[in-house]
Amino acid sequence: MVAENSLRDRFEHGLAAPICLTWELTYACNLACTHCLSSSGRRDPRELSTVEAKALIDEIAAMQIFYVNIGGGEPMIRRDFFELVEYAVNRRVGVKFSTNGTRIDARSARRLASLDYLDVQVSIDGADALTSDRIRGVGSYDAARRAMDHLAQAHFGPFKISVVMTRHSVEQLDEFEALASSYGAQLRLTRLRPSGRGVEVWQELHPTREQNRRLYRWLLERPNVLTGDSFFHLSALGSPLEGLNLCGAGRVVCLIDPVGDVYACPFVIHDEFLAGNVREAGFGSVWRTSELFRSLREPGNPGACASCGSFDACRGGCMAAKFFTGLEMSDPDPECVFGHGERALELRVTIRPISSSDHSTRVPVALALR
């Protein structure tokens, strides 16, 4: 435990380069998920060109960043998707990309399976079509399952099944585990954040306090289930979950959006957390010199959590969850396991911030798969 705390302290003060970098290739998407953290739908005409994207990959390789997590929008919509992924792989930059699966047919699955240093995450939001489609749109679950079938038939290997924990999906944990096992896949669970379009549905969709407690116990018994450190706020319940158990924003992770803007983390696409743009001075300069990142690397302030004996376990929770529910950074996490966040929300009368940009489309979700 001493060694783990020492490592966490080091990471809390930031590293010379992020451990992993999330890069949203495009805001274009053929779905309209109700909880989309980037409010994706329409392509931004200012998105990085192929040449600019390759220059960014060169910089990522030079900085020896462990891997880049590519998302969107739906990244496979970009016509140069394979060109960029193959360029990154050839530069020995590990690539993980998240997809809704609608663009993975038998041919593209074989092409993906031929690449090294590549990991694929197929997103669903329920263990059945009824549960998942209410979030992602009619037909989206079946499309994702077809993508999984194609990957399995192409002998891709242990791809990942990625699920956001909502009030409904959290009741299907065993079913998700069985689904992943049936494909020889890995299960990855992530936390629902009130970011992007998720701001509007968070109150009705985020798990209850009792559901979070059950999720914590379930995860403790399954250390092989991946979480990306999503649930470190639950570690206040006892033994820490797998991971660093801290907010890595601007310390070990950050986000580059389709137009090159750099944000502290994938869940805070808002001007208050904008650190710079890669077109201006390159990513490395933003990472090293951003005043925002410098401030995030300062020792954390317990704030309202100072009197709680569990602060060292949960570190006050997720800044994105606080920010987009209208709380201050010094307030408890809105899903604090002891209910302190809920009480803080009741006492604070404020207007909730919204993401600084919205690329949502008005296309009915049921038609988006065409």
JSON list of C-alpha atoms in Angstrom, two decimals, residues 164-291:
[
{"chain": "A", "resi": 164, "resn": "VAL", "atom": "CA", "xyz": [-21.64, 2.82, -19.38]},
{"chain": "A", "resi": 165, "resn": "MET", "atom": "CA", "xyz": [-23.23, 2.11, -16.02]},
{"chain": "A", "resi": 166, "resn": "THR", "atom": "CA", "xyz": [-26.73, 3.55, -15.88]},
{"chain": "A", "resi": 167, "resn": "ARG", "atom": "CA", "xyz": [-29.57, 2.84, -13.50]},
{"chain": "A", "resi": 168, "resn": "HIS", "atom": "CA", "xyz": [-30.72, 0.16, -15.96]},
{"chain": "A", "resi": 169, "resn": "SER", "atom": "CA", "xyz": [-27.48, -1.42, -17.17]},
{"chain": "A", "resi": 170, "resn": "VAL", "atom": "CA", "xyz": [-26.10, -1.77, -13.64]},
{"chain": "A", "resi": 171, "resn": "GLU", "atom": "CA", "xyz": [-28.83, -4.37, -13.04]},
{"chain": "A", "resi": 172, "resn": "GLN", "atom": "CA", "xyz": [-27.36, -6.57, -15.79]},
{"chain": "A", "resi": 173, "resn": "LEU", "atom": "CA", "xyz": [-23.79, -7.02, -14.56]},
{"chain": "A", "resi": 174, "resn": "ASP", "atom": "CA", "xyz": [-23.86, -10.81, -14.64]},
{"chain": "A", "resi": 175, "resn": "GLU", "atom": "CA", "xyz": [-25.40, -10.78, -18.12]},
{"chain": "A", "resi": 176, "resn": "PHE", "atom": "CA", "xyz": [-22.61, -8.51, -19.41]},
{"chain": "A", "resi": 177, "resn": "GLU", "atom": "CA", "xyz": [-20.04, -10.82, -17.88]},
{"chain": "A", "resi": 178, "resn": "ALA", "atom": "CA", "xyz": [-21.63, -13.82, -19.61]},
{"chain": "A", "resi": 179, "resn": "LEU", "atom": "CA", "xyz": [-21.79, -11.95, -22.94]},
{"chain": "A", "resi": 180, "resn": "ALA", "atom": "CA", "xyz": [-18.11, -11.05, -22.80]},
{"chain": "A", "resi": 181, "resn": "SER", "atom": "CA", "xyz": [-17.22, -14.61, -21.87]},
{"chain": "A", "resi": 182, "resn": "SER", "atom": "CA", "xyz": [-19.17, -15.97, -24.84]},
{"chain": "A", "resi": 183, "resn": "TYR", "atom": "CA", "xyz": [-16.93, -13.98, -27.21]},
{"chain": "A", "resi": 184, "resn": "GLY", "atom": "CA", "xyz": [-13.72, -14.46, -25.26]},
{"chain": "A", "resi": 185, "resn": "ALA", "atom": "CA", "xyz": [-13.84, -10.67, -24.87]},
{"chain": "A", "resi": 186, "resn": "GLN", "atom": "CA", "xyz": [-12.94, -8.38, -21.98]},
{"chain": "A", "resi": 187, "resn": "LEU", "atom": "CA", "xyz": [-15.64, -6.45, -20.17]},
{"chain": "A", "resi": 188, "resn": "ARG", "atom": "CA", "xyz": [-15.05, -2.73, -19.59]},
{"chain": "A", "resi": 189, "resn": "LEU", "atom": "CA", "xyz": [-17.40, -0.72, -17.39]},
{"chain": "A", "resi": 190, "resn": "THR", "atom": "CA", "xyz": [-17.33, 3.07, -17.22]},
{"chain": "A", "resi": 191, "resn": "ARG", "atom": "CA", "xyz": [-19.09, 5.66, -15.14]},
{"chain": "A", "resi": 192, "resn": "LEU", "atom": "CA", "xyz": [-21.94, 7.78, -16.46]},
{"chain": "A", "resi": 193, "resn": "ARG", "atom": "CA", "xyz": [-20.83, 11.41, -16.30]},
{"chain": "A", "resi": 194, "resn": "PRO", "atom": "CA", "xyz": [-23.13, 14.42, -16.67]},
{"chain": "A", "resi": 195, "resn": "SER", "atom": "CA", "xyz": [-21.15, 15.64, -19.70]},
{"chain": "A", "resi": 196, "resn": "GLY", "atom": "CA", "xyz": [-22.36, 16.66, -23.16]},
{"chain": "A", "resi": 197, "resn": "ARG", "atom": "CA", "xyz": [-25.90, 15.40, -23.69]},
{"chain": "A", "resi": 198, "resn": "GLY", "atom": "CA", "xyz": [-25.44, 13.43, -20.48]},
{"chain": "A", "resi": 199, "resn": "VAL", "atom": "CA", "xyz": [-26.12, 16.64, -18.54]},
{"chain": "A", "resi": 200, "resn": "GLU", "atom": "CA", "xyz": [-29.79, 16.35, -19.43]},
{"chain": "A", "resi": 201, "resn": "VAL", "atom": "CA", "xyz": [-30.24, 12.68, -18.52]},
{"chain": "A", "resi": 202, "resn": "TRP", "atom": "CA", "xyz": [-27.81, 12.24, -15.64]},
{"chain": "A", "resi": 203, "resn": "GLN", "atom": "CA", "xyz": [-30.37, 12.82, -12.91]},
{"chain": "A", "resi": 204, "resn": "GLU", "atom": "CA", "xyz": [-32.66, 10.06, -14.19]},
{"chain": "A", "resi": 205, "resn": "LEU", "atom": "CA", "xyz": [-29.98, 7.64, -15.38]},
{"chain": "A", "resi": 206, "resn": "HIS", "atom": "CA", "xyz": [-27.14, 7.66, -12.86]},
{"chain": "A", "resi": 207, "resn": "PRO", "atom": "CA", "xyz": [-27.11, 4.65, -10.51]},
{"chain": "A", "resi": 208, "resn": "THR", "atom": "CA", "xyz": [-28.62, 5.02, -7.07]},
{"chain": "A", "resi": 209, "resn": "ARG", "atom": "CA", "xyz": [-26.44, 4.95, -3.96]},
{"chain": "A", "resi": 210, "resn": "GLU", "atom": "CA", "xyz": [-27.47, 1.34, -3.28]},
{"chain": "A", "resi": 211, "resn": "GLN", "atom": "CA", "xyz": [-26.74, 0.33, -6.87]},
{"chain": "A", "resi": 212, "resn": "ASN", "atom": "CA", "xyz": [-23.27, 1.89, -6.60]},
{"chain": "A", "resi": 213, "resn": "ARG", "atom": "CA", "xyz": [-22.61, -0.10, -3.44]},
{"chain": "A", "resi": 214, "resn": "ARG", "atom": "CA", "xyz": [-23.58, -3.32, -5.22]},
{"chain": "A", "resi": 215, "resn": "LEU", "atom": "CA", "xyz": [-21.43, -2.35, -8.20]},
{"chain": "A", "resi": 216, "resn": "TYR", "atom": "CA", "xyz": [-18.47, -1.77, -5.87]},
{"chain": "A", "resi": 217, "resn": "ARG", "atom": "CA", "xyz": [-18.81, -5.21, -4.30]},
{"chain": "A", "resi": 218, "resn": "TRP", "atom": "CA", "xyz": [-19.21, -6.82, -7.73]},
{"chain": "A", "resi": 219, "resn": "LEU", "atom": "CA", "xyz": [-16.06, -5.12, -9.05]},
{"chain": "A", "resi": 220, "resn": "LEU", "atom": "CA", "xyz": [-14.04, -6.05, -5.96]},
{"chain": "A", "resi": 221, "resn": "GLU", "atom": "CA", "xyz": [-14.74, -9.70, -6.71]},
{"chain": "A", "resi": 222, "resn": "ARG", "atom": "CA", "xyz": [-13.74, -9.28, -10.38]},
{"chain": "A", "resi": 223, "resn": "PRO", "atom": "CA", "xyz": [-10.39, -7.46, -10.65]},
{"chain": "A", "resi": 224, "resn": "ASN", "atom": "CA", "xyz": [-10.15, -8.54, -14.31]},
{"chain": "A", "resi": 225, "resn": "VAL", "atom": "CA", "xyz": [-13.11, -6.37, -15.27]},
{"chain": "A", "resi": 226, "resn": "LEU", "atom": "CA", "xyz": [-11.68, -3.13, -16.67]},
{"chain": "A", "resi": 227, "resn": "THR", "atom": "CA", "xyz": [-12.90, 0.25, -15.46]},
{"chain": "A", "resi": 228, "resn": "GLY", "atom": "CA", "xyz": [-10.35, 2.84, -16.60]},
{"chain": "A", "resi": 229, "resn": "ASP", "atom": "CA", "xyz": [-10.36, 4.14, -13.01]},
{"chain": "A", "resi": 230, "resn": "SER", "atom": "CA", "xyz": [-13.96, 5.29, -13.54]},
{"chain": "A", "resi": 231, "resn": "PHE", "atom": "CA", "xyz": [-15.16, 4.34, -10.09]},
{"chain": "A", "resi": 232, "resn": "PHE", "atom": "CA", "xyz": [-12.42, 5.56, -7.75]},
{"chain": "A", "resi": 233, "resn": "HIS", "atom": "CA", "xyz": [-15.08, 7.53, -5.86]},
{"chain": "A", "resi": 234, "resn": "LEU", "atom": "CA", "xyz": [-16.46, 4.18, -4.68]},
{"chain": "A", "resi": 235, "resn": "SER", "atom": "CA", "xyz": [-13.18, 3.23, -2.99]},
{"chain": "A", "resi": 236, "resn": "ALA", "atom": "CA", "xyz": [-14.36, 5.20, 0.05]},
{"chain": "A", "resi": 237, "resn": "LEU", "atom": "CA", "xyz": [-16.47, 2.13, 0.84]},
{"chain": "A", "resi": 238, "resn": "GLY", "atom": "CA", "xyz": [-13.43, 0.10, 1.88]},
{"chain": "A", "resi": 239, "resn": "SER", "atom": "CA", "xyz": [-10.70, -1.64, -0.10]},
{"chain": "A", "resi": 240, "resn": "PRO", "atom": "CA", "xyz": [-9.56, 0.39, -3.13]},
{"chain": "A", "resi": 241, "resn": "LEU", "atom": "CA", "xyz": [-10.64, -0.77, -6.56]},
{"chain": "A", "resi": 242, "resn": "GLU", "atom": "CA", "xyz": [-8.05, -1.60, -9.21]},
{"chain": "A", "resi": 243, "resn": "GLY", "atom": "CA", "xyz": [-6.34, 1.49, -10.63]},
{"chain": "A", "resi": 244, "resn": "LEU", "atom": "CA", "xyz": [-4.67, 4.70, -9.49]},
{"chain": "A", "resi": 245, "resn": "ASN", "atom": "CA", "xyz": [-7.77, 5.85, -7.61]},
{"chain": "A", "resi": 246, "resn": "LEU", "atom": "CA", "xyz": [-7.34, 9.52, -8.40]},
{"chain": "A", "resi": 247, "resn": "CYS", "atom": "CA", "xyz": [-8.55, 12.08, -10.91]},
{"chain": "A", "resi": 248, "resn": "GLY", "atom": "CA", "xyz": [-5.90, 11.96, -13.64]},
{"chain": "A", "resi": 249, "resn": "ALA", "atom": "CA", "xyz": [-7.11, 15.05, -15.50]},
{"chain": "A", "resi": 250, "resn": "GLY", "atom": "CA", "xyz": [-4.14, 17.09, -16.70]},
{"chain": "A", "resi": 251, "resn": "ARG", "atom": "CA", "xyz": [-1.85, 14.83, -14.67]},
{"chain": "A", "resi": 252, "resn": "VAL", "atom": "CA", "xyz": [-1.74, 11.52, -16.53]},
{"chain": "A", "resi": 253, "resn": "VAL", "atom": "CA", "xyz": [-4.57, 11.90, -19.07]},
{"chain": "A", "resi": 254, "resn": "CYS", "atom": "CA", "xyz": [-6.18, 14.54, -21.27]},
{"chain": "A", "resi": 255, "resn": "LEU", "atom": "CA", "xyz": [-8.31, 14.89, -24.39]},
{"chain": "A", "resi": 256, "resn": "ILE", "atom": "CA", "xyz": [-7.64, 16.24, -27.88]},
{"chain": "A", "resi": 257, "resn": "ASP", "atom": "CA", "xyz": [-10.86, 17.02, -29.72]},
{"chain": "A", "resi": 258, "resn": "PRO", "atom": "CA", "xyz": [-11.42, 16.88, -33.50]},
{"chain": "A", "resi": 259, "resn": "VAL", "atom": "CA", "xyz": [-10.31, 20.48, -34.08]},
{"chain": "A", "resi": 260, "resn": "GLY", "atom": "CA", "xyz": [-7.15, 20.12, -31.97]},
{"chain": "A", "resi": 261, "resn": "ASP", "atom": "CA", "xyz": [-8.38, 21.68, -28.75]},
{"chain": "A", "resi": 262, "resn": "VAL", "atom": "CA", "xyz": [-6.81, 20.09, -25.66]},
{"chain": "A", "resi": 263, "resn": "TYR", "atom": "CA", "xyz": [-9.00, 19.56, -22.60]},
{"chain": "A", "resi": 264, "resn": "ALA", "atom": "CA", "xyz": [-8.07, 18.32, -19.15]},
{"chain": "A", "resi": 265, "resn": "CYS", "atom": "CA", "xyz": [-10.06, 15.09, -19.58]},
{"chain": "A", "resi": 266, "resn": "PRO", "atom": "CA", "xyz": [-12.61, 13.54, -21.95]},
{"chain": "A", "resi": 267, "resn": "PHE", "atom": "CA", "xyz": [-15.48, 14.44, -19.64]},
{"chain": "A", "resi": 268, "resn": "VAL", "atom": "CA", "xyz": [-14.92, 18.20, -19.36]},
{"chain": "A", "resi": 269, "resn": "ILE", "atom": "CA", "xyz": [-15.33, 19.54, -22.89]},
{"chain": "A", "resi": 270, "resn": "HIS", "atom": "CA", "xyz": [-15.92, 23.09, -21.69]},
{"chain": "A", "resi": 271, "resn": "ASP", "atom": "CA", "xyz": [-14.02, 26.36, -22.07]},
{"chain": "A", "resi": 272, "resn": "GLU", "atom": "CA", "xyz": [-13.12, 26.36, -18.38]},
{"chain": "A", "resi": 273, "resn": "PHE", "atom": "CA", "xyz": [-11.01, 23.23, -18.92]},
{"chain": "A", "resi": 274, "resn": "LEU", "atom": "CA", "xyz": [-9.49, 24.17, -22.29]},
{"chain": "A", "resi": 275, "resn": "ALA", "atom": "CA", "xyz": [-5.69, 24.11, -22.07]},
{"chain": "A", "resi": 276, "resn": "GLY", "atom": "CA", "xyz": [-4.74, 25.10, -25.63]},
{"chain": "A", "resi": 277, "resn": "ASN", "atom": "CA", "xyz": [-4.73, 23.89, -29.22]},
{"chain": "A", "resi": 278, "resn": "VAL", "atom": "CA", "xyz": [-2.23, 21.61, -30.97]},
{"chain": "A", "resi": 279, "resn": "ARG", "atom": "CA", "xyz": [-2.29, 23.77, -34.09]},
{"chain": "A", "resi": 280, "resn": "GLU", "atom": "CA", "xyz": [-0.74, 26.67, -32.18]},
{"chain": "A", "resi": 281, "resn": "ALA", "atom": "CA", "xyz": [2.37, 25.16, -30.60]},
{"chain": "A", "resi": 282, "resn": "GLY", "atom": "CA", "xyz": [2.01, 21.39, -30.71]},
{"chain": "A", "resi": 283, "resn": "PHE", "atom": "CA", "xyz": [0.64, 19.02, -28.12]},
{"chain": "A", "resi": 284, "resn": "GLY", "atom": "CA", "xyz": [3.85, 18.72, -26.11]},
{"chain": "A", "resi": 285, "resn": "SER", "atom": "CA", "xyz": [3.94, 22.45, -25.45]},
{"chain": "A", "resi": 286, "resn": "VAL", "atom": "CA", "xyz": [0.34, 22.45, -24.23]},
{"chain": "A", "resi": 287, "resn": "TRP", "atom": "CA", "xyz": [1.01, 19.49, -21.93]},
{"chain": "A", "resi": 288, "resn": "ARG", "atom": "CA", "xyz": [4.14, 21.03, -20.44]},
{"chain": "A", "resi": 289, "resn": "THR", "atom": "CA", "xyz": [3.25, 24.73, -20.18]},
{"chain": "A", "resi": 290, "resn": "SER", "atom": "CA", "xyz": [-0.53, 25.05, -19.84]},
{"chain": "A", "resi": 291, "resn": "GLU", "atom": "CA", "xyz": [-1.45, 27.10, -16.78]}
]
